mmCIF file of C-alpha atoms in Angstrom:
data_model
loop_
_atom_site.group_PDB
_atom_site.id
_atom_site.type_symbol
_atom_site.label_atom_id
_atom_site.label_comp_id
_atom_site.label_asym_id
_atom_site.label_seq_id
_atom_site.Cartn_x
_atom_site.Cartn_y
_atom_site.Cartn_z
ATOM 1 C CA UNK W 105 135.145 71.735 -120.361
ATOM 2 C CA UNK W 106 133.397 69.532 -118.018
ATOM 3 C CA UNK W 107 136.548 66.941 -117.813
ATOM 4 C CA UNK W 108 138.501 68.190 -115.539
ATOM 5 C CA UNK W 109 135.764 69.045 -113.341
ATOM 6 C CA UNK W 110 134.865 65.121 -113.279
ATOM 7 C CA UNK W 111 138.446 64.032 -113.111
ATOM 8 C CA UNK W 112 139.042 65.885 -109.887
ATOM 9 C CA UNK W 113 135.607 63.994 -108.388
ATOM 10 C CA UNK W 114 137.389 60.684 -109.730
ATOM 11 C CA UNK W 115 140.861 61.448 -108.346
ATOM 12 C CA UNK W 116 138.898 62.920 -105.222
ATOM 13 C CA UNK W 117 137.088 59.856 -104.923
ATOM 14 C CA UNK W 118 139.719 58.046 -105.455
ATOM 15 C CA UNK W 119 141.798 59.175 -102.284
ATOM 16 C CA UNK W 120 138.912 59.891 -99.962
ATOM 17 C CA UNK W 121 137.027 56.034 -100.564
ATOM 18 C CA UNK W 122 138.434 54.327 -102.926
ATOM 19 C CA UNK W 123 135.316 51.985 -102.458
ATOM 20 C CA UNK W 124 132.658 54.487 -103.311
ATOM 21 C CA UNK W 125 130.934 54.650 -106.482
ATOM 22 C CA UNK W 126 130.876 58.125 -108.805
ATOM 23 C CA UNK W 127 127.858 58.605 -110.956
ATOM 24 C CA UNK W 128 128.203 61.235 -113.375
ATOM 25 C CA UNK W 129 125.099 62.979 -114.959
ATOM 26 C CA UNK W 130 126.156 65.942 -116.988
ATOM 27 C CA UNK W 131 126.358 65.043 -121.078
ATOM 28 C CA UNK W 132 127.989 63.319 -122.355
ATOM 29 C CA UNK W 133 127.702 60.676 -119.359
ATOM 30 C CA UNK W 134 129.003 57.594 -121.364
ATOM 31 C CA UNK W 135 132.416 59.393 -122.628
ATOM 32 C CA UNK W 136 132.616 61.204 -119.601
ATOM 33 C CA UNK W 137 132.103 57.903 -117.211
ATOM 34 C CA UNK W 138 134.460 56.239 -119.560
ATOM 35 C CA UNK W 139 137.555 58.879 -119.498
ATOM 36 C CA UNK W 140 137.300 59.188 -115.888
ATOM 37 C CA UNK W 141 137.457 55.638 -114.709
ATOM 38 C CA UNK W 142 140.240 55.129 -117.240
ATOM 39 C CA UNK W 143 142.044 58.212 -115.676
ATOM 40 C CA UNK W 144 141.681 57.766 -112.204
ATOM 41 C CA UNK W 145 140.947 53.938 -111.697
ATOM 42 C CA UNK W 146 137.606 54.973 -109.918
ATOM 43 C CA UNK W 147 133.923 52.798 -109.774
ATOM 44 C CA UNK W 148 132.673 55.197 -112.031
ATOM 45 C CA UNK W 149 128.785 55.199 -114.312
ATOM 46 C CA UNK W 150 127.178 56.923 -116.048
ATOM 47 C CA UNK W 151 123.003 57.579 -115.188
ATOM 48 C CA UNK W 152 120.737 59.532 -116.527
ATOM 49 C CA UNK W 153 117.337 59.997 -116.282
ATOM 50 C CA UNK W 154 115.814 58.511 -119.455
ATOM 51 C CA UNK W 155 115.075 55.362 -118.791
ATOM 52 C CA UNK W 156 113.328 55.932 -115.594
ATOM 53 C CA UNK W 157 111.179 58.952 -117.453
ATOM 54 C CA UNK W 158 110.347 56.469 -120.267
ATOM 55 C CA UNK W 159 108.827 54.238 -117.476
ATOM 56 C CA UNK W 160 107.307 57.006 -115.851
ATOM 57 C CA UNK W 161 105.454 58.643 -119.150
ATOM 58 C CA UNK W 162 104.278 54.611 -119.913
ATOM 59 C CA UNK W 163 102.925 54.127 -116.180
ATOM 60 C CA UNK W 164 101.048 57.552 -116.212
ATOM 61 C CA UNK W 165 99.658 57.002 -120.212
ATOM 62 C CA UNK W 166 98.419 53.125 -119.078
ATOM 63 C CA UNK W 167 97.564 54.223 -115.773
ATOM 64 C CA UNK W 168 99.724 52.079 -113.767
ATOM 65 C CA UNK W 169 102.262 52.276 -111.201
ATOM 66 C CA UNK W 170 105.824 52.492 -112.622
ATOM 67 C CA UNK W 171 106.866 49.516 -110.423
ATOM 68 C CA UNK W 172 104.208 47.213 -112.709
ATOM 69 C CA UNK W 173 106.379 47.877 -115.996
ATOM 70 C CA UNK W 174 109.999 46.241 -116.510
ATOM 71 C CA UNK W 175 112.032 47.903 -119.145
ATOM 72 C CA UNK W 176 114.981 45.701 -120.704
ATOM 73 C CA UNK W 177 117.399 48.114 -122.819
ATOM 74 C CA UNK W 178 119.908 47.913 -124.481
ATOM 75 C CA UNK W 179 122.481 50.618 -126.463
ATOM 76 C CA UNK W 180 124.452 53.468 -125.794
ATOM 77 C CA UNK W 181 122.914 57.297 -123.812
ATOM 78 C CA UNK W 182 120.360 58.806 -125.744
ATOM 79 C CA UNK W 183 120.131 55.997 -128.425
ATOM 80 C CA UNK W 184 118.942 53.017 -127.124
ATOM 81 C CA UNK W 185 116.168 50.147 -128.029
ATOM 82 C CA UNK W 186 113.750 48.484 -125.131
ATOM 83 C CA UNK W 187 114.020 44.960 -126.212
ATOM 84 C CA UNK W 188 111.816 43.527 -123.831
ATOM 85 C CA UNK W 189 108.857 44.846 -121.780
ATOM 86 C CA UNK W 190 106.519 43.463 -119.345
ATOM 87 C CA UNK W 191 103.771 45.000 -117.800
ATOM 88 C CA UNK W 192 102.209 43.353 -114.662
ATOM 89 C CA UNK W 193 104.054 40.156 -115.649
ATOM 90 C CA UNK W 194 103.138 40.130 -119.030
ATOM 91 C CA UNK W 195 104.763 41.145 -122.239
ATOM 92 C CA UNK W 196 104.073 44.376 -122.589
ATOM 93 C CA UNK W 197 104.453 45.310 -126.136
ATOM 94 C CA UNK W 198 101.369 43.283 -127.551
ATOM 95 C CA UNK W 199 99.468 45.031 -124.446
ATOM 96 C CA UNK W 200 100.539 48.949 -126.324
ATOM 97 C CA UNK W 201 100.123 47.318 -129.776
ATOM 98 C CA UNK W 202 97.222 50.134 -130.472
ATOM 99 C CA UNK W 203 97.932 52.370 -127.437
ATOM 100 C CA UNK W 204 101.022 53.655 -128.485
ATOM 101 C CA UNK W 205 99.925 55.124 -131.759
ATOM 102 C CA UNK W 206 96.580 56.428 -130.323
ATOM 103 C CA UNK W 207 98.424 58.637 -127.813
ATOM 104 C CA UNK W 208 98.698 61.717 -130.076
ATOM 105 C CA UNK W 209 94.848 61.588 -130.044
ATOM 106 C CA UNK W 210 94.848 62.142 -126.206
ATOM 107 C CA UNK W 211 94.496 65.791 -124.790
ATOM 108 C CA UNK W 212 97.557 65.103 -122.436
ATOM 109 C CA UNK W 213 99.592 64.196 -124.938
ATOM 110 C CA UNK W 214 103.418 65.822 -124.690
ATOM 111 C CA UNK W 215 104.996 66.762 -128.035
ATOM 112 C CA UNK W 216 107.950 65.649 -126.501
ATOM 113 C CA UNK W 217 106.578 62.108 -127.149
ATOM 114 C CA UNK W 218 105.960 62.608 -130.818
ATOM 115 C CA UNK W 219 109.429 60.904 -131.571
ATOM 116 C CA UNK W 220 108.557 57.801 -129.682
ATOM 117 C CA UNK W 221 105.068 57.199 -131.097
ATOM 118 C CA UNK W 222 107.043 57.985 -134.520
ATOM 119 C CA UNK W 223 109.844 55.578 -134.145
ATOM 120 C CA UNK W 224 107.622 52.971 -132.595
ATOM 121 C CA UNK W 225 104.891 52.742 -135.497
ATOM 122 C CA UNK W 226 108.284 52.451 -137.632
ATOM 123 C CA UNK W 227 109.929 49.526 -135.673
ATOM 124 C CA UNK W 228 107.725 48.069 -133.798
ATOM 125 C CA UNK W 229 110.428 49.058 -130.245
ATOM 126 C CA UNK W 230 110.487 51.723 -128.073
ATOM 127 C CA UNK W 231 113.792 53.665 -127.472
ATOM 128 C CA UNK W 232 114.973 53.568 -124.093
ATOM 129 C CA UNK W 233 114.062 57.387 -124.355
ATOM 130 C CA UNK W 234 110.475 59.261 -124.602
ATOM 131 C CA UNK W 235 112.284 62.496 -125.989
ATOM 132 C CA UNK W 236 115.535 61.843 -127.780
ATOM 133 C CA UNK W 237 116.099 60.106 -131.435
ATOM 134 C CA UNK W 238 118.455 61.788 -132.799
ATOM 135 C CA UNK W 239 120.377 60.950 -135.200
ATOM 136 C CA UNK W 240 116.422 59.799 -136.394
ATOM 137 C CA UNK W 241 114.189 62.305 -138.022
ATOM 138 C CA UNK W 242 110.869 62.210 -136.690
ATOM 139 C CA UNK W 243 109.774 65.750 -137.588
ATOM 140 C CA UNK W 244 107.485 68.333 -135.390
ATOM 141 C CA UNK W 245 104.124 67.436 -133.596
ATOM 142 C CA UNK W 246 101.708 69.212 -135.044
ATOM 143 C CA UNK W 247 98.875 68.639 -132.837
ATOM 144 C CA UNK W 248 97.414 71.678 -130.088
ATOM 145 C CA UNK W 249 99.726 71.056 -127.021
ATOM 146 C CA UNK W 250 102.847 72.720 -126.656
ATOM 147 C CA UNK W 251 105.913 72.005 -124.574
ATOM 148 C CA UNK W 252 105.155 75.778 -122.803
ATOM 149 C CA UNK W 253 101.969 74.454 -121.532
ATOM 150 C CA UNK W 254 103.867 71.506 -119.547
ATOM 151 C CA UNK W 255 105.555 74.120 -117.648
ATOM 152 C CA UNK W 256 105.506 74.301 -113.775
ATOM 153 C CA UNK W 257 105.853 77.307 -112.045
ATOM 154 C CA UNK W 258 109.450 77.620 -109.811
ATOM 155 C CA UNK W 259 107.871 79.562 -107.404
ATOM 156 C CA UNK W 260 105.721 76.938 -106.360
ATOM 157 C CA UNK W 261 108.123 74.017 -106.644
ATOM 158 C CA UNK W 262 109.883 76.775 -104.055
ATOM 159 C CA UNK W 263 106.900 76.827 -101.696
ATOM 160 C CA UNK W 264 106.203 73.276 -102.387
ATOM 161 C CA UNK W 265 109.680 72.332 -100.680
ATOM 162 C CA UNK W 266 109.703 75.307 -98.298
ATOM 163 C CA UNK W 267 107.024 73.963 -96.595
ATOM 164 C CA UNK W 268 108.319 70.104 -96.792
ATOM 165 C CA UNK W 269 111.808 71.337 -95.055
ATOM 166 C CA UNK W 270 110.069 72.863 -92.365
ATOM 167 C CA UNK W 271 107.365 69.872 -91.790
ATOM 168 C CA UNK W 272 110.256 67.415 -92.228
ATOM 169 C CA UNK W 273 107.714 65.767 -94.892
ATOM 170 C CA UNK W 274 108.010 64.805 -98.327
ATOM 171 C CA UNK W 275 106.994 66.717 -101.585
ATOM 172 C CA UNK W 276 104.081 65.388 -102.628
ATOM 173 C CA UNK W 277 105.077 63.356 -105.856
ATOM 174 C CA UNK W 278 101.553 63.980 -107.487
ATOM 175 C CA UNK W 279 101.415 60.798 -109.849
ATOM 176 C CA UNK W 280 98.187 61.429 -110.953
ATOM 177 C CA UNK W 281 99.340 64.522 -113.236
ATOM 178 C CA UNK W 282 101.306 63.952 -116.344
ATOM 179 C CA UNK W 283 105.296 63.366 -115.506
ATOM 180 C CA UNK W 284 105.849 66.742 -117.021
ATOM 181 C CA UNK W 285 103.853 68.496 -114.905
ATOM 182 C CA UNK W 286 104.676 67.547 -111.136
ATOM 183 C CA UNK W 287 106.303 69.689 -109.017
ATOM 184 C CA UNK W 288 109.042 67.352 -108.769
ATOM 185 C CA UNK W 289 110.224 65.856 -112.527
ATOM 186 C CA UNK W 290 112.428 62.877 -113.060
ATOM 187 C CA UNK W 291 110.804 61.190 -109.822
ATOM 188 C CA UNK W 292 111.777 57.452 -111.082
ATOM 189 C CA UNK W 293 115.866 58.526 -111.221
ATOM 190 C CA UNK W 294 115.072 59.513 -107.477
ATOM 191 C CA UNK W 295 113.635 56.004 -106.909
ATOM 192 C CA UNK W 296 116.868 54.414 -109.130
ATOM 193 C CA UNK W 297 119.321 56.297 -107.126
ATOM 194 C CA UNK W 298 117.083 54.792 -103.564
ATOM 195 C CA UNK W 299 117.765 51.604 -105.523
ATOM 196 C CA UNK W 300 121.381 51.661 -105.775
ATOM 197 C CA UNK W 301 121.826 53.241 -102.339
ATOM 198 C CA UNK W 302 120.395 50.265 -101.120
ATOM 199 C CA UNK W 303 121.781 47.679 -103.414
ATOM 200 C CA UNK W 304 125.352 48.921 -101.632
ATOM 201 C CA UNK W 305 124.623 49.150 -98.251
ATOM 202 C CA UNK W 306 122.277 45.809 -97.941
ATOM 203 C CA UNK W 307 123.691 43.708 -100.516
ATOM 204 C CA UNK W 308 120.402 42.698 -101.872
ATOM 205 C CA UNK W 309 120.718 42.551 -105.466
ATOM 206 C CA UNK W 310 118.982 45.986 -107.236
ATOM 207 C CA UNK W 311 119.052 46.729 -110.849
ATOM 208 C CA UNK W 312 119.263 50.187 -112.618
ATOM 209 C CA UNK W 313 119.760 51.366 -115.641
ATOM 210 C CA UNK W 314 123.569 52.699 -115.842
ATOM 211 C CA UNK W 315 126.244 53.191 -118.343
ATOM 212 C CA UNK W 316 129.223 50.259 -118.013
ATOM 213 C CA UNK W 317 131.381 49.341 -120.149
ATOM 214 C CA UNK W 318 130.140 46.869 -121.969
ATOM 215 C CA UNK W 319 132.481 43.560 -121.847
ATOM 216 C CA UNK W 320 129.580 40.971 -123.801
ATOM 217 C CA UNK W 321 126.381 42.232 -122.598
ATOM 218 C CA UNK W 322 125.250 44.280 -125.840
ATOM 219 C CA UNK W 323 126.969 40.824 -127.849
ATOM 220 C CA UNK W 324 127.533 42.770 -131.188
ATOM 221 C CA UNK W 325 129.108 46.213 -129.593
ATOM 222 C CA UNK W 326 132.242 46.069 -129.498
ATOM 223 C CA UNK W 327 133.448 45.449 -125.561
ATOM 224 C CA UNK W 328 135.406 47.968 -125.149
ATOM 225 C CA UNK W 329 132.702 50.921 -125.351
ATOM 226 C CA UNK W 330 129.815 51.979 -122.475
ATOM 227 C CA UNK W 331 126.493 50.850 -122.754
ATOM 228 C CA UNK W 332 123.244 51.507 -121.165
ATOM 229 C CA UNK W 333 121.903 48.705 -120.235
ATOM 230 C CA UNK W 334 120.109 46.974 -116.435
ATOM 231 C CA UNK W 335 122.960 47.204 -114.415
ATOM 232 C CA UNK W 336 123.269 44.588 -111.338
ATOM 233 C CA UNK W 337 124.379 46.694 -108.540
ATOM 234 C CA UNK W 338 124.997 44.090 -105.117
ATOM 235 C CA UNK W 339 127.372 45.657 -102.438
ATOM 236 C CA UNK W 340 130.503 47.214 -104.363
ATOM 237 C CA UNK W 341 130.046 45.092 -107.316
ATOM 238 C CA UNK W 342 128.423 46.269 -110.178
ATOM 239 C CA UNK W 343 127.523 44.608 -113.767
ATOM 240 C CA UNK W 344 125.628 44.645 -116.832
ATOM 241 C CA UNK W 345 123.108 42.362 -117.237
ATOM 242 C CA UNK W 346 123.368 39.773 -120.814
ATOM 243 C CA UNK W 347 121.006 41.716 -123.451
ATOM 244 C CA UNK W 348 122.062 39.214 -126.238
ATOM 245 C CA UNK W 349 122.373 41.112 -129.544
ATOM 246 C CA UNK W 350 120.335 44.177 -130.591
ATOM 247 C CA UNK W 351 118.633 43.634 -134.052
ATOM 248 C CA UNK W 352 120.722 44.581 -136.665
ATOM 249 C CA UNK W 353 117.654 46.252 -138.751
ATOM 250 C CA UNK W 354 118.259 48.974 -135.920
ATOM 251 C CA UNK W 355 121.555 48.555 -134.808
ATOM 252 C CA UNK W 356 123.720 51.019 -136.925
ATOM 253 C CA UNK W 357 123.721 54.059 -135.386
ATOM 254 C CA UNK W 358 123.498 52.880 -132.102
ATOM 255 C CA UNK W 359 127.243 50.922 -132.637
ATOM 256 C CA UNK W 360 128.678 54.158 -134.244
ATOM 257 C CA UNK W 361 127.485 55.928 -131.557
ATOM 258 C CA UNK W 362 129.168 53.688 -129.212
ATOM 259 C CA UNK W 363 132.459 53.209 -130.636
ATOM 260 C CA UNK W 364 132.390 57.610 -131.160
ATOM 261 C CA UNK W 365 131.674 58.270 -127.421
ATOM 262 C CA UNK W 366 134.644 55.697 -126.760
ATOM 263 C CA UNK W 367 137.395 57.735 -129.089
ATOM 264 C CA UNK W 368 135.841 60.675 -126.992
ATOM 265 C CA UNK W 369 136.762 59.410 -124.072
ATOM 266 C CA UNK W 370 139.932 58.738 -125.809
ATOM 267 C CA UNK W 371 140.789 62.484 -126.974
ATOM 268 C CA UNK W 372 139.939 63.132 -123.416
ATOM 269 C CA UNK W 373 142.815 61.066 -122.138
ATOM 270 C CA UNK W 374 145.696 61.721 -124.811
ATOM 271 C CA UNK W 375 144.848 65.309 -126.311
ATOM 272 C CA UNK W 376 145.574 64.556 -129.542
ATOM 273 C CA UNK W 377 143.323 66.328 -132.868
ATOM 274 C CA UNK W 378 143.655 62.997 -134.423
ATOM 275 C CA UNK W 379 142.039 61.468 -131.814
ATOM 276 C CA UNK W 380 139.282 63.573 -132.164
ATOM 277 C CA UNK W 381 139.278 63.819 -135.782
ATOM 278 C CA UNK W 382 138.813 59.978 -135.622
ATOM 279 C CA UNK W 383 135.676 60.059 -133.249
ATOM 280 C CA UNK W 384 133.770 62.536 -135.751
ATOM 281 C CA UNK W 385 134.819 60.850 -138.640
ATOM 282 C CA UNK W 386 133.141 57.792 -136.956
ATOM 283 C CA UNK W 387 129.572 58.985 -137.706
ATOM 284 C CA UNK W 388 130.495 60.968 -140.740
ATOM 285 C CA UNK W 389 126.816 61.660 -141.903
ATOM 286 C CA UNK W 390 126.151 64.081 -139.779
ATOM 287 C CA UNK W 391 127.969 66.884 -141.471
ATOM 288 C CA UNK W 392 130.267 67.396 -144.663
ATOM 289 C CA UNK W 393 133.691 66.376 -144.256
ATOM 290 C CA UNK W 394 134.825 69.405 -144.123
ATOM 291 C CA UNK W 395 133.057 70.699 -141.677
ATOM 292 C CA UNK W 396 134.087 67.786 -139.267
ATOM 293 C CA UNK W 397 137.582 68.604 -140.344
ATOM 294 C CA UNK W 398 136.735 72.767 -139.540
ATOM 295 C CA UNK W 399 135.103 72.298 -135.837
ATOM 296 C CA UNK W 400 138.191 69.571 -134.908
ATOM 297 C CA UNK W 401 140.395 72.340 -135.097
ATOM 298 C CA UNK W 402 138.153 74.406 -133.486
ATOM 299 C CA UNK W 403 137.307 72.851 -130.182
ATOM 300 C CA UNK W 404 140.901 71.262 -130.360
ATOM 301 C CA UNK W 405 142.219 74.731 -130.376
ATOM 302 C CA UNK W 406 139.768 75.606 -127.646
ATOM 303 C CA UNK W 407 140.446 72.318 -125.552
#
């Protein structure tokens, strides 16, 4: 449904400034970034905010500023690894050796973050997400807080920027409270969009996190798929950075994930059930066969 919403933004794009980069955000941004730069020829990526949170919840939880910790990722929307981390310069991951699993002790503790504690004590690596490991298991958090008490109150985010419009100020980003709780979430995509802003118009070198296509920088996904990974962005160029290889032990799902989301994009472009039939039937665990088989002709009927 969202396609040809995003294909008219690529074709629009396309005619207006044929220069310009699109970044899509709505789900699935890899297939969707993929199907519409294949359609329309546009500079088109995929962002989202998870990689910027994940810095974010790390700076508030070590009490540093998000600019001290370097995050080098690599794998496909929602399901990839942070290889590499530094923290003031130094590698980071001995430096959270015991802080990571202590969080759940800590009174400000999200459930949300549950899954990375979980995943980390298992691995050893982060995700390049706080909140999403699917197609992992990592069960409930069973400690006091709840997601409901993370909450902030729209009608005083509404005040908040009432009263910012009319003093031509800024929303105060509060980074002393837990990322959840400002009045203004996802604060570190604001900064990454600033970032690639001004990696266009100065042509000073700025890396974000962005889904590309891959063509060698994740070495053993296949090239052909998008990947989330630092993404050089200098004038109108834009390109992954080299990640090397992600560690087999932990590679599987991420690679079928990639090489669904790219016979996604596919169906997408030629319409065809088999097409689609092929992209479920490349992660066939997640449901009986016949069930994959039952909701391709649904949604193909519905397409």
């Amino acid at each position: 449904r969202l396609y040809p919403f995003c294909r008219d933004i690529g074709e629009a794009a396309m005619r207006l400034s044929p220069r310009a980069l699109v970044l899509l955000l709505p789900n699935p941004t890899d297939a969707l970034a993929n199907a519409v730069a294949r359609a329309t020829g546009a500079n088109v990526a995929g962002l989202c905010v998870e990689v910027e949170h994940l810095r974010d919840h790390l700076a508030y939880y070590t009490g540093r500023s998000p600019e001290s910790i370097q995050l080098e990722h690599a794998g496909v929307n929602h399901d990839g690894w942070t290889l590499r981390l530094w923290i003031d310069g130094a590698d980071g991951y001995p430096l959270l050796r015991d802080a990571i699993p202590a969080l759940p002790e800590r009174d400000d503790f999200h459930p949300g973050n549950w899954g990375m504690v979980r995943v980390y004590e298992a691995t050893g690596l982060l995700r390049s997400s706080a909140y999403h490991n699917w197609p992992l298991e990592v069960g409930s958090f069973a400690g006091p807080a709840k997601w409901e008490s993370f909450g902030v109150n729209r009608e005083d985010v509404l005040r908040l920027a009432d009263a910012a419009i009319r003093d031509g100020g800024m929303i105060d980003p509060r980074e002393d409270l837990h990322p959840e709780r400002r009045p203004v979430k996802y604060g570190g995509t604001g900064v990454a969009l600033e970032r690639i802003l001004w990696g266009q118009a100065s042509r000073q070198p700025q890396i974000v996190a962005m889904q590309v296509r891959n063509d060698g920088a994740v070495t053993n996904l296949p090239n052909d798929v998008q990947v989330e990974v630092p993404t050089v962005i200098c004038g109108e160029s834009r390109f992954p950075r080299a990640m090397g290889s992600l560690p087999e032990r932990i590679a599987g799902t991420t690679r079928l994930l990639a090489i669904q989301r790219k016979l996604e994009a596919d169906y997408l472009l030629d319409g065809k059930k088999r097409t689609l039939l092929d992209a479920l039937m490349a992660f066939p665990t997640v449901a009986p066969v016949g069930t994959l088989i039952d909701y391709a002709e649904e949604l193909h009927a519905t397409a």
